[in-house]
Amino acid sequence: MLAVRKVRRKLRMGTICSPSPSGTKTLEVCNADWMASLPPLLHNVPLSNLAIPGSHDSFSYWVDEKSPVGPDQTPAIKRLARISLVKKLMKKWSVTQNLTFREQLDAGIRYFDLRVSSKPGDANQEIFFIHGLFGIRVWDGLMEIDSFLTQHPQEIVFLDFNHFYAMDEAHHKRLILRIQEAFGNKLCSACSVESMTLQTLWERKCQVLIFYHCPFYKQYPFLWPGKKIPAPWANTTSVRKLILFLETTLSERSPHGSFHVSQAILTPRVKTIARGLVGGLKNTLVHRNLPAILDWVKTQKPGALGVNIITSDFVDLVDFATAVIELNDLLQEDRALAKC
């Protein structure tokens, strides 16, 4: 069975990724069509039972040092940020990904953790991604994702809008309109989680599930409520405590009615930042701990009571996406044995 799994991996990883439109990076191999490449036995498995790789603060591969500090920061940080060096240091702790949306999609990432905000002084009422500092415009990110989906019509993405800052009703309406304009008929209306399978979505030609953690979801059929995709947060710098938390929350997972996000991430404390001020998040906390987190990922099994979506910082530092995707081979083996 191990030999069969290796053959499947070679087939799935055989696509050479083309350069991204930004020209930043070219991947030698990729998972751009991994959903389309899953074996037929998994086409009717609910997406809530599949193993799906995701990224934490997915948009933070670029933040703007020249813009104001975001409304997600405390007044004390905003005062300090008047010193230009402070923003440079903030950037080291605000960036949690190296890859653009397109590069993440090519690598196999299908769940995106999105935090958004209006920007002071922006006359156009545009909405921007935010993590301490402002990122790119949401519209630009949505268009990048839509371009990928048009080229890969059997891939499905989860866009989880879970934090909103400095946004009134007009801002929300503008953001939701942008979502409609970007994805159109690719949007999947909220319905039973168990009915969401690859086969069902392929037949409907739907590719985008939008989760909106705000009461405005009630006004739009294509917005899923945030409670349908819980993402428990360990809030720790300890890998041991993180893994214990992930195991505990998986054991408490509801087998029906929702997706589930396992946030395999470490969160710096104030003293962590103080000790590694110049090194930043990647060099101080993530780089040395990712291998242990990946080892935990490889021991997991998807299913109604297993892992579903798993997120990570800096998904390119280890073979994170592929490790998560390969967990679906265990489902394939179970279903094949059940037919015997």
mmCIF file of C-alpha atoms in Angstrom:
data_model
loop_
_atom_site.group_PDB
_atom_site.id
_atom_site.type_symbol
_atom_site.label_atom_id
_atom_site.label_comp_id
_atom_site.label_asym_id
_atom_site.label_seq_id
_atom_site.Cartn_x
_atom_site.Cartn_y
_atom_site.Cartn_z
ATOM 1 C CA MET A 1 0.000 0.000 0.000
ATOM 2 C CA LEU A 2 2.947 2.329 0.700
ATOM 3 C CA ALA A 3 4.232 1.786 -2.838
ATOM 4 C CA VAL A 4 0.806 2.675 -4.235
ATOM 5 C CA ARG A 5 0.799 5.858 -2.148
ATOM 6 C CA LYS A 6 4.197 6.864 -3.549
ATOM 7 C CA VAL A 7 2.965 6.350 -7.112
ATOM 8 C CA ARG A 8 -0.093 8.505 -6.404
ATOM 9 C CA ARG A 9 2.128 11.242 -5.012
ATOM 10 C CA LYS A 10 4.293 11.265 -8.155
ATOM 11 C CA LEU A 11 1.216 11.496 -10.347
ATOM 12 C CA ARG A 12 -0.251 14.330 -8.293
ATOM 13 C CA MET A 13 3.027 16.223 -8.045
ATOM 14 C CA GLY A 14 3.871 15.864 -11.717
ATOM 15 C CA THR A 15 2.616 19.276 -12.769
ATOM 16 C CA ILE A 16 5.252 21.921 -13.345
ATOM 17 C CA CYS A 17 3.976 25.217 -12.003
ATOM 18 C CA SER A 18 4.265 28.175 -14.309
ATOM 19 C CA PRO A 19 5.774 31.413 -12.992
ATOM 20 C CA SER A 20 3.354 33.501 -10.972
ATOM 21 C CA PRO A 21 2.082 36.741 -12.571
ATOM 22 C CA SER A 22 4.063 38.675 -9.945
ATOM 23 C CA GLY A 23 7.247 37.043 -11.194
ATOM 24 C CA THR A 24 8.362 36.354 -7.638
ATOM 25 C CA LYS A 25 8.926 32.625 -7.615
ATOM 26 C CA THR A 26 8.583 29.479 -9.690
ATOM 27 C CA LEU A 27 7.884 26.159 -8.015
ATOM 28 C CA GLU A 28 9.487 23.072 -9.548
ATOM 29 C CA VAL A 29 6.480 20.895 -8.756
ATOM 30 C CA CYS A 30 3.113 21.820 -7.388
ATOM 31 C CA ASN A 31 -0.279 20.725 -6.167
ATOM 32 C CA ALA A 32 -2.260 23.062 -8.414
ATOM 33 C CA ASP A 33 -4.812 20.357 -9.308
ATOM 34 C CA TRP A 34 -4.714 18.104 -6.285
ATOM 35 C CA MET A 35 -8.488 18.101 -5.750
ATOM 36 C CA ALA A 36 -9.109 17.192 -9.390
ATOM 37 C CA SER A 37 -6.525 14.409 -8.997
ATOM 38 C CA LEU A 38 -8.092 12.736 -5.966
ATOM 39 C CA PRO A 39 -9.302 9.178 -6.717
ATOM 40 C CA PRO A 40 -12.998 8.724 -7.647
ATOM 41 C CA LEU A 41 -13.731 7.018 -4.307
ATOM 42 C CA LEU A 42 -13.206 10.400 -2.605
ATOM 43 C CA HIS A 43 -15.308 12.515 -4.970
ATOM 44 C CA ASN A 44 -18.453 11.980 -2.877
ATOM 45 C CA VAL A 45 -16.812 12.352 0.530
ATOM 46 C CA PRO A 46 -17.950 15.560 2.307
ATOM 47 C CA LEU A 47 -15.289 18.272 2.180
ATOM 48 C CA SER A 48 -15.583 18.391 5.968
ATOM 49 C CA ASN A 49 -14.064 14.891 6.029
ATOM 50 C CA LEU A 50 -11.146 15.584 3.686
ATOM 51 C CA ALA A 51 -7.717 16.830 4.747
ATOM 52 C CA ILE A 52 -7.264 20.342 3.336
ATOM 53 C CA PRO A 53 -4.156 22.536 3.738
ATOM 54 C CA GLY A 54 -4.614 26.177 4.703
ATOM 55 C CA SER A 55 -2.507 29.194 5.615
ATOM 56 C CA HIS A 56 -2.631 31.501 8.632
ATOM 57 C CA ASP A 57 -2.905 35.248 7.914
ATOM 58 C CA SER A 58 -2.796 34.160 4.293
ATOM 59 C CA PHE A 59 -2.418 37.664 2.814
ATOM 60 C CA SER A 60 0.499 38.818 4.948
ATOM 61 C CA TYR A 61 3.237 38.035 2.432
ATOM 62 C CA TRP A 62 3.339 41.809 1.836
ATOM 63 C CA VAL A 63 2.602 44.633 4.262
ATOM 64 C CA ASP A 64 3.051 48.359 3.741
ATOM 65 C CA GLU A 65 5.553 50.003 6.084
ATOM 66 C CA LYS A 66 4.566 53.426 4.732
ATOM 67 C CA SER A 67 0.877 53.168 5.560
ATOM 68 C CA PRO A 68 -0.637 53.973 8.961
ATOM 69 C CA VAL A 69 -0.571 51.279 11.631
ATOM 70 C CA GLY A 70 -3.760 49.234 11.484
ATOM 71 C CA PRO A 71 -6.783 49.678 13.765
ATOM 72 C CA ASP A 72 -6.101 46.169 15.096
ATOM 73 C CA GLN A 73 -3.214 47.619 17.146
ATOM 74 C CA THR A 74 -3.264 49.244 20.600
ATOM 75 C CA PRO A 75 -2.928 53.025 21.061
ATOM 76 C CA ALA A 76 0.531 52.471 22.589
ATOM 77 C CA ILE A 77 1.774 50.653 19.457
ATOM 78 C CA LYS A 78 0.293 53.374 17.246
ATOM 79 C CA ARG A 79 2.246 56.027 19.164
ATOM 80 C CA LEU A 80 5.478 54.043 18.954
ATOM 81 C CA ALA A 81 4.994 53.477 15.239
ATOM 82 C CA ARG A 82 5.594 57.163 14.582
ATOM 83 C CA ILE A 83 9.243 56.122 14.709
ATOM 84 C CA SER A 84 10.089 54.646 11.298
ATOM 85 C CA LEU A 85 12.279 51.870 12.758
ATOM 86 C CA VAL A 86 9.307 50.574 14.753
ATOM 87 C CA LYS A 87 7.350 49.861 11.565
ATOM 88 C CA LYS A 88 10.291 47.950 10.118
ATOM 89 C CA LEU A 89 10.345 45.788 13.235
ATOM 90 C CA MET A 90 6.556 45.404 13.137
ATOM 91 C CA LYS A 91 6.850 44.061 9.603
ATOM 92 C CA LYS A 92 9.098 41.238 10.825
ATOM 93 C CA TRP A 93 6.312 40.128 13.160
ATOM 94 C CA SER A 94 3.333 40.908 10.900
ATOM 95 C CA VAL A 95 4.447 38.792 7.939
ATOM 96 C CA THR A 96 3.431 35.131 8.377
ATOM 97 C CA GLN A 97 3.733 33.901 4.770
ATOM 98 C CA ASN A 98 6.339 34.101 2.006
ATOM 99 C CA LEU A 99 4.103 33.095 -0.895
ATOM 100 C CA THR A 100 1.525 35.180 -2.755
ATOM 101 C CA PHE A 101 -2.049 33.930 -3.091
ATOM 102 C CA ARG A 102 -1.241 32.434 -6.496
ATOM 103 C CA GLU A 103 1.880 30.706 -5.216
ATOM 104 C CA GLN A 104 -0.005 29.330 -2.230
ATOM 105 C CA LEU A 105 -2.720 28.001 -4.539
ATOM 106 C CA ASP A 106 -0.119 26.365 -6.790
ATOM 107 C CA ALA A 107 1.406 24.775 -3.684
ATOM 108 C CA GLY A 108 -1.983 23.290 -2.772
ATOM 109 C CA ILE A 109 -3.335 25.706 -0.149
ATOM 110 C CA ARG A 110 -7.144 25.792 -0.311
ATOM 111 C CA TYR A 111 -8.160 27.562 2.918
ATOM 112 C CA PHE A 112 -7.344 31.249 3.421
ATOM 113 C CA ASP A 113 -7.497 33.081 6.752
ATOM 114 C CA LEU A 114 -8.511 36.682 5.964
ATOM 115 C CA ARG A 115 -8.570 39.799 8.173
ATOM 116 C CA VAL A 116 -9.741 43.050 6.645
ATOM 117 C CA SER A 117 -10.049 46.743 7.408
ATOM 118 C CA SER A 118 -10.847 50.126 5.968
ATOM 119 C CA LYS A 119 -7.857 52.478 5.741
ATOM 120 C CA PRO A 120 -7.801 55.988 7.266
ATOM 121 C CA GLY A 121 -7.885 58.684 4.612
ATOM 122 C CA ASP A 122 -8.821 56.347 1.744
ATOM 123 C CA ALA A 123 -11.412 58.289 -0.264
ATOM 124 C CA ASN A 124 -12.476 55.255 -2.314
ATOM 125 C CA GLN A 125 -13.634 53.253 0.714
ATOM 126 C CA GLU A 126 -11.484 50.359 -0.419
ATOM 127 C CA ILE A 127 -10.997 47.432 1.928
ATOM 128 C CA PHE A 128 -7.485 46.156 2.682
ATOM 129 C CA PHE A 129 -6.040 43.077 4.309
ATOM 130 C CA ILE A 130 -4.604 43.828 7.738
ATOM 131 C CA HIS A 131 -2.196 42.294 10.245
ATOM 132 C CA GLY A 132 -0.667 45.071 12.274
ATOM 133 C CA LEU A 133 0.203 46.862 9.033
ATOM 134 C CA PHE A 134 -1.964 47.167 5.939
ATOM 135 C CA GLY A 135 -1.555 44.621 3.157
ATOM 136 C CA ILE A 136 -2.791 44.625 -0.423
ATOM 137 C CA ARG A 137 -6.313 45.637 -1.451
ATOM 138 C CA VAL A 138 -8.826 42.845 -0.929
ATOM 139 C CA TRP A 139 -10.000 43.299 -4.519
ATOM 140 C CA ASP A 140 -6.528 42.541 -5.873
ATOM 141 C CA GLY A 141 -6.300 39.392 -3.775
ATOM 142 C CA LEU A 142 -9.742 38.188 -4.858
ATOM 143 C CA MET A 143 -8.892 38.702 -8.521
ATOM 144 C CA GLU A 144 -5.662 36.725 -8.118
ATOM 145 C CA ILE A 145 -7.608 33.823 -6.600
ATOM 146 C CA ASP A 146 -10.320 34.010 -9.267
ATOM 147 C CA SER A 147 -7.729 33.880 -12.040
ATOM 148 C CA PHE A 148 -6.349 30.639 -10.595
ATOM 149 C CA LEU A 149 -9.818 29.114 -10.229
ATOM 150 C CA THR A 150 -10.697 29.919 -13.838
ATOM 151 C CA GLN A 151 -7.591 28.029 -14.945
ATOM 152 C CA HIS A 152 -8.279 25.142 -12.523
ATOM 153 C CA PRO A 153 -12.060 24.572 -12.647
ATOM 154 C CA GLN A 154 -12.115 21.565 -10.318
ATOM 155 C CA GLU A 155 -10.321 23.217 -7.399
ATOM 156 C CA ILE A 156 -12.360 24.496 -4.432
ATOM 157 C CA VAL A 157 -11.309 27.246 -2.001
ATOM 158 C CA PHE A 158 -12.464 28.354 1.446
ATOM 159 C CA LEU A 159 -12.206 32.111 2.098
ATOM 160 C CA ASP A 160 -12.653 32.795 5.795
ATOM 161 C CA PHE A 161 -13.302 36.487 6.553
ATOM 162 C CA ASN A 162 -12.977 36.287 10.329
ATOM 163 C CA HIS A 163 -11.772 39.691 11.533
ATOM 164 C CA PHE A 164 -13.157 43.092 10.527
ATOM 165 C CA TYR A 165 -11.692 46.417 11.665
ATOM 166 C CA ALA A 166 -12.976 49.989 11.270
ATOM 167 C CA MET A 167 -15.822 48.811 9.034
ATOM 168 C CA ASP A 168 -19.341 50.236 9.080
ATOM 169 C CA GLU A 169 -22.333 48.997 7.086
ATOM 170 C CA ALA A 170 -21.192 50.781 3.927
ATOM 171 C CA HIS A 171 -17.778 49.122 4.111
ATOM 172 C CA HIS A 172 -19.354 45.695 4.532
ATOM 173 C CA LYS A 173 -21.657 46.247 1.575
ATOM 174 C CA ARG A 174 -18.714 47.320 -0.563
ATOM 175 C CA LEU A 175 -16.688 44.265 0.446
ATOM 176 C CA ILE A 176 -19.565 41.877 -0.240
ATOM 177 C CA LEU A 177 -20.152 43.527 -3.629
ATOM 178 C CA ARG A 178 -16.464 43.042 -4.423
ATOM 179 C CA ILE A 179 -16.781 39.344 -3.547
ATOM 180 C CA GLN A 180 -19.768 39.020 -5.892
ATOM 181 C CA GLU A 181 -17.981 40.867 -8.687
ATOM 182 C CA ALA A 182 -14.848 38.762 -8.329
ATOM 183 C CA PHE A 183 -16.390 35.289 -8.240
ATOM 184 C CA GLY A 184 -19.916 35.536 -9.693
ATOM 185 C CA ASN A 185 -21.320 32.079 -10.388
ATOM 186 C CA LYS A 186 -18.352 30.388 -8.725
ATOM 187 C CA LEU A 187 -19.857 31.264 -5.319
ATOM 188 C CA CYS A 188 -21.457 28.399 -3.415
ATOM 189 C CA SER A 189 -24.657 29.143 -1.493
ATOM 190 C CA ALA A 190 -24.725 28.183 2.170
ATOM 191 C CA CYS A 191 -26.419 24.840 2.754
ATOM 192 C CA SER A 192 -25.844 21.533 4.519
ATOM 193 C CA VAL A 193 -22.133 20.983 5.228
ATOM 194 C CA GLU A 194 -22.514 17.255 4.574
ATOM 195 C CA SER A 195 -23.835 17.943 1.061
ATOM 196 C CA MET A 196 -20.613 19.720 0.096
ATOM 197 C CA THR A 197 -18.625 17.137 -1.861
ATOM 198 C CA LEU A 198 -16.280 17.601 -4.789
ATOM 199 C CA GLN A 199 -18.750 15.896 -7.094
ATOM 200 C CA THR A 200 -21.632 18.135 -6.016
ATOM 201 C CA LEU A 201 -19.594 21.312 -6.440
ATOM 202 C CA TRP A 202 -18.221 20.190 -9.815
ATOM 203 C CA GLU A 203 -21.756 19.554 -11.070
ATOM 204 C CA ARG A 204 -22.858 23.022 -9.896
ATOM 205 C CA LYS A 205 -19.626 24.614 -11.220
ATOM 206 C CA CYS A 206 -19.118 26.216 -7.789
ATOM 207 C CA GLN A 207 -15.600 26.753 -6.472
ATOM 208 C CA VAL A 208 -15.742 29.312 -3.652
ATOM 209 C CA LEU A 209 -17.098 29.005 -0.121
ATOM 210 C CA ILE A 210 -17.154 32.359 1.697
ATOM 211 C CA PHE A 211 -17.339 32.379 5.501
ATOM 212 C CA TYR A 212 -18.317 35.712 7.021
ATOM 213 C CA HIS A 213 -17.985 36.190 10.779
ATOM 214 C CA CYS A 214 -20.445 39.053 10.984
ATOM 215 C CA PRO A 215 -24.287 39.224 11.087
ATOM 216 C CA PHE A 216 -24.316 40.568 7.502
ATOM 217 C CA TYR A 217 -24.058 36.953 6.311
ATOM 218 C CA LYS A 218 -27.809 36.626 6.931
ATOM 219 C CA GLN A 219 -28.546 39.013 4.059
ATOM 220 C CA TYR A 220 -26.662 37.092 1.349
ATOM 221 C CA PRO A 221 -27.236 33.444 0.392
ATOM 222 C CA PHE A 222 -23.601 32.937 -0.680
ATOM 223 C CA LEU A 223 -22.181 33.910 2.740
ATOM 224 C CA TRP A 224 -21.715 31.058 5.190
ATOM 225 C CA PRO A 225 -21.915 31.869 8.931
ATOM 226 C CA GLY A 226 -18.621 31.818 10.792
ATOM 227 C CA LYS A 227 -19.946 29.197 13.233
ATOM 228 C CA LYS A 228 -19.851 26.678 10.369
ATOM 229 C CA ILE A 229 -16.045 26.775 10.394
ATOM 230 C CA PRO A 230 -14.733 26.897 13.989
ATOM 231 C CA ALA A 231 -10.981 27.471 14.305
ATOM 232 C CA PRO A 232 -9.878 26.989 17.938
ATOM 233 C CA TRP A 233 -6.748 28.973 18.793
ATOM 234 C CA ALA A 234 -4.098 27.595 21.163
ATOM 235 C CA ASN A 235 -2.442 30.981 21.831
ATOM 236 C CA THR A 236 0.860 29.465 22.966
ATOM 237 C CA THR A 237 4.570 29.548 22.168
ATOM 238 C CA SER A 238 5.023 25.913 23.232
ATOM 239 C CA VAL A 239 4.888 23.147 20.612
ATOM 240 C CA ARG A 240 3.993 20.631 23.328
ATOM 241 C CA LYS A 241 1.031 22.730 24.506
ATOM 242 C CA LEU A 242 -0.013 23.388 20.901
ATOM 243 C CA ILE A 243 -0.141 19.698 20.033
ATOM 244 C CA LEU A 244 -2.050 18.891 23.219
ATOM 245 C CA PHE A 245 -4.536 21.638 22.357
ATOM 246 C CA LEU A 246 -4.936 20.383 18.778
ATOM 247 C CA GLU A 247 -5.582 16.849 20.017
ATOM 248 C CA THR A 248 -8.094 18.047 22.623
ATOM 249 C CA THR A 249 -10.076 20.223 20.231
ATOM 250 C CA LEU A 250 -10.149 17.447 17.624
ATOM 251 C CA SER A 251 -11.586 15.081 20.237
ATOM 252 C CA GLU A 252 -14.296 17.666 20.915
ATOM 253 C CA ARG A 253 -15.063 18.226 17.245
ATOM 254 C CA SER A 254 -18.690 17.852 16.195
ATOM 255 C CA PRO A 255 -18.946 15.041 13.614
ATOM 256 C CA HIS A 256 -21.710 16.830 11.695
ATOM 257 C CA GLY A 257 -22.814 20.314 10.711
ATOM 258 C CA SER A 258 -19.523 22.169 10.401
ATOM 259 C CA PHE A 259 -16.029 22.189 8.980
ATOM 260 C CA HIS A 260 -13.098 22.282 11.411
ATOM 261 C CA VAL A 261 -9.839 24.250 11.317
ATOM 262 C CA SER A 262 -6.813 23.002 13.243
ATOM 263 C CA GLN A 263 -4.592 26.056 13.658
ATOM 264 C CA ALA A 264 -1.128 24.489 13.841
ATOM 265 C CA ILE A 265 0.479 27.814 14.700
ATOM 266 C CA LEU A 266 2.474 29.304 17.556
ATOM 267 C CA THR A 267 1.631 32.785 18.834
ATOM 268 C CA PRO A 268 4.364 35.078 20.221
ATOM 269 C CA ARG A 269 4.001 36.693 23.620
ATOM 270 C CA VAL A 270 5.263 40.197 24.340
ATOM 271 C CA LYS A 271 8.440 38.751 25.876
ATOM 272 C CA THR A 272 8.921 36.523 22.795
ATOM 273 C CA ILE A 273 8.891 39.611 20.588
ATOM 274 C CA ALA A 274 11.193 41.497 22.965
ATOM 275 C CA ARG A 275 13.761 38.687 22.933
ATOM 276 C CA GLY A 276 13.682 38.208 19.174
ATOM 277 C CA LEU A 277 12.853 41.751 18.138
ATOM 278 C CA VAL A 278 15.170 41.903 15.124
ATOM 279 C CA GLY A 279 14.835 38.245 14.144
ATOM 280 C CA GLY A 280 11.077 38.402 13.592
ATOM 281 C CA LEU A 281 8.403 35.700 13.735
ATOM 282 C CA LYS A 282 9.931 33.359 11.174
ATOM 283 C CA ASN A 283 13.435 33.217 12.630
ATOM 284 C CA THR A 284 12.470 33.415 16.301
ATOM 285 C CA LEU A 285 9.492 31.069 16.572
ATOM 286 C CA VAL A 286 8.423 29.371 13.355
ATOM 287 C CA HIS A 287 11.517 28.047 11.607
ATOM 288 C CA ARG A 288 12.790 25.876 14.461
ATOM 289 C CA ASN A 289 9.344 24.545 15.431
ATOM 290 C CA LEU A 290 7.776 23.772 12.062
ATOM 291 C CA PRO A 291 9.427 20.333 11.696
ATOM 292 C CA ALA A 292 7.817 19.172 14.977
ATOM 293 C CA ILE A 293 4.457 20.554 13.877
ATOM 294 C CA LEU A 294 4.810 18.766 10.534
ATOM 295 C CA ASP A 295 5.570 15.512 12.359
ATOM 296 C CA TRP A 296 2.238 15.895 14.188
ATOM 297 C CA VAL A 297 0.434 16.563 10.900
ATOM 298 C CA LYS A 298 1.806 13.347 9.404
ATOM 299 C CA THR A 299 0.345 11.279 12.255
ATOM 300 C CA GLN A 300 -3.191 12.530 11.666
ATOM 301 C CA LYS A 301 -6.115 10.971 9.863
ATOM 302 C CA PRO A 302 -8.988 12.823 8.175
ATOM 303 C CA GLY A 303 -12.650 11.940 8.572
ATOM 304 C CA ALA A 304 -15.757 12.988 10.491
ATOM 305 C CA LEU A 305 -13.843 12.743 13.790
ATOM 306 C CA GLY A 306 -10.386 13.476 12.392
ATOM 307 C CA VAL A 307 -8.589 16.458 10.939
ATOM 308 C CA ASN A 308 -10.205 18.581 8.248
ATOM 309 C CA ILE A 309 -8.492 21.913 7.497
ATOM 310 C CA ILE A 310 -4.991 22.404 8.928
ATOM 311 C CA THR A 311 -3.321 25.820 8.797
ATOM 312 C CA SER A 312 0.299 26.875 9.210
ATOM 313 C CA ASP A 313 2.559 29.902 9.079
ATOM 314 C CA PHE A 314 5.140 30.058 6.264
ATOM 315 C CA VAL A 315 3.698 27.071 4.420
ATOM 316 C CA ASP A 316 6.705 26.938 2.075
ATOM 317 C CA LEU A 317 9.356 26.336 4.756
ATOM 318 C CA VAL A 318 8.479 22.621 4.909
ATOM 319 C CA ASP A 319 6.457 20.402 2.586
ATOM 320 C CA PHE A 320 3.343 21.331 4.545
ATOM 321 C CA ALA A 321 0.642 21.286 1.863
ATOM 322 C CA THR A 322 1.746 17.957 0.412
ATOM 323 C CA ALA A 323 1.877 16.381 3.878
ATOM 324 C CA VAL A 324 -1.743 17.414 4.522
ATOM 325 C CA ILE A 325 -2.971 16.377 1.075
ATOM 326 C CA GLU A 326 -1.392 12.919 1.422
ATOM 327 C CA LEU A 327 -3.496 12.248 4.527
ATOM 328 C CA ASN A 328 -6.399 11.718 2.105
ATOM 329 C CA ASP A 329 -4.703 8.518 0.941
ATOM 330 C CA LEU A 330 -5.736 7.049 4.305
ATOM 331 C CA LEU A 331 -9.387 7.754 3.481
ATOM 332 C CA GLN A 332 -8.940 6.121 0.094
ATOM 333 C CA GLU A 333 -7.489 3.008 1.723
ATOM 334 C CA ASP A 334 -10.350 2.832 4.273
ATOM 335 C CA ARG A 335 -13.010 3.134 1.570
ATOM 336 C CA ALA A 336 -11.266 0.571 -0.625
ATOM 337 C CA LEU A 337 -11.133 -1.902 2.289
ATOM 338 C CA ALA A 338 -14.799 -1.255 3.058
ATOM 339 C CA LYS A 339 -15.691 -2.356 -0.464
ATOM 340 C CA CYS A 340 -13.817 -5.650 -0.091
#
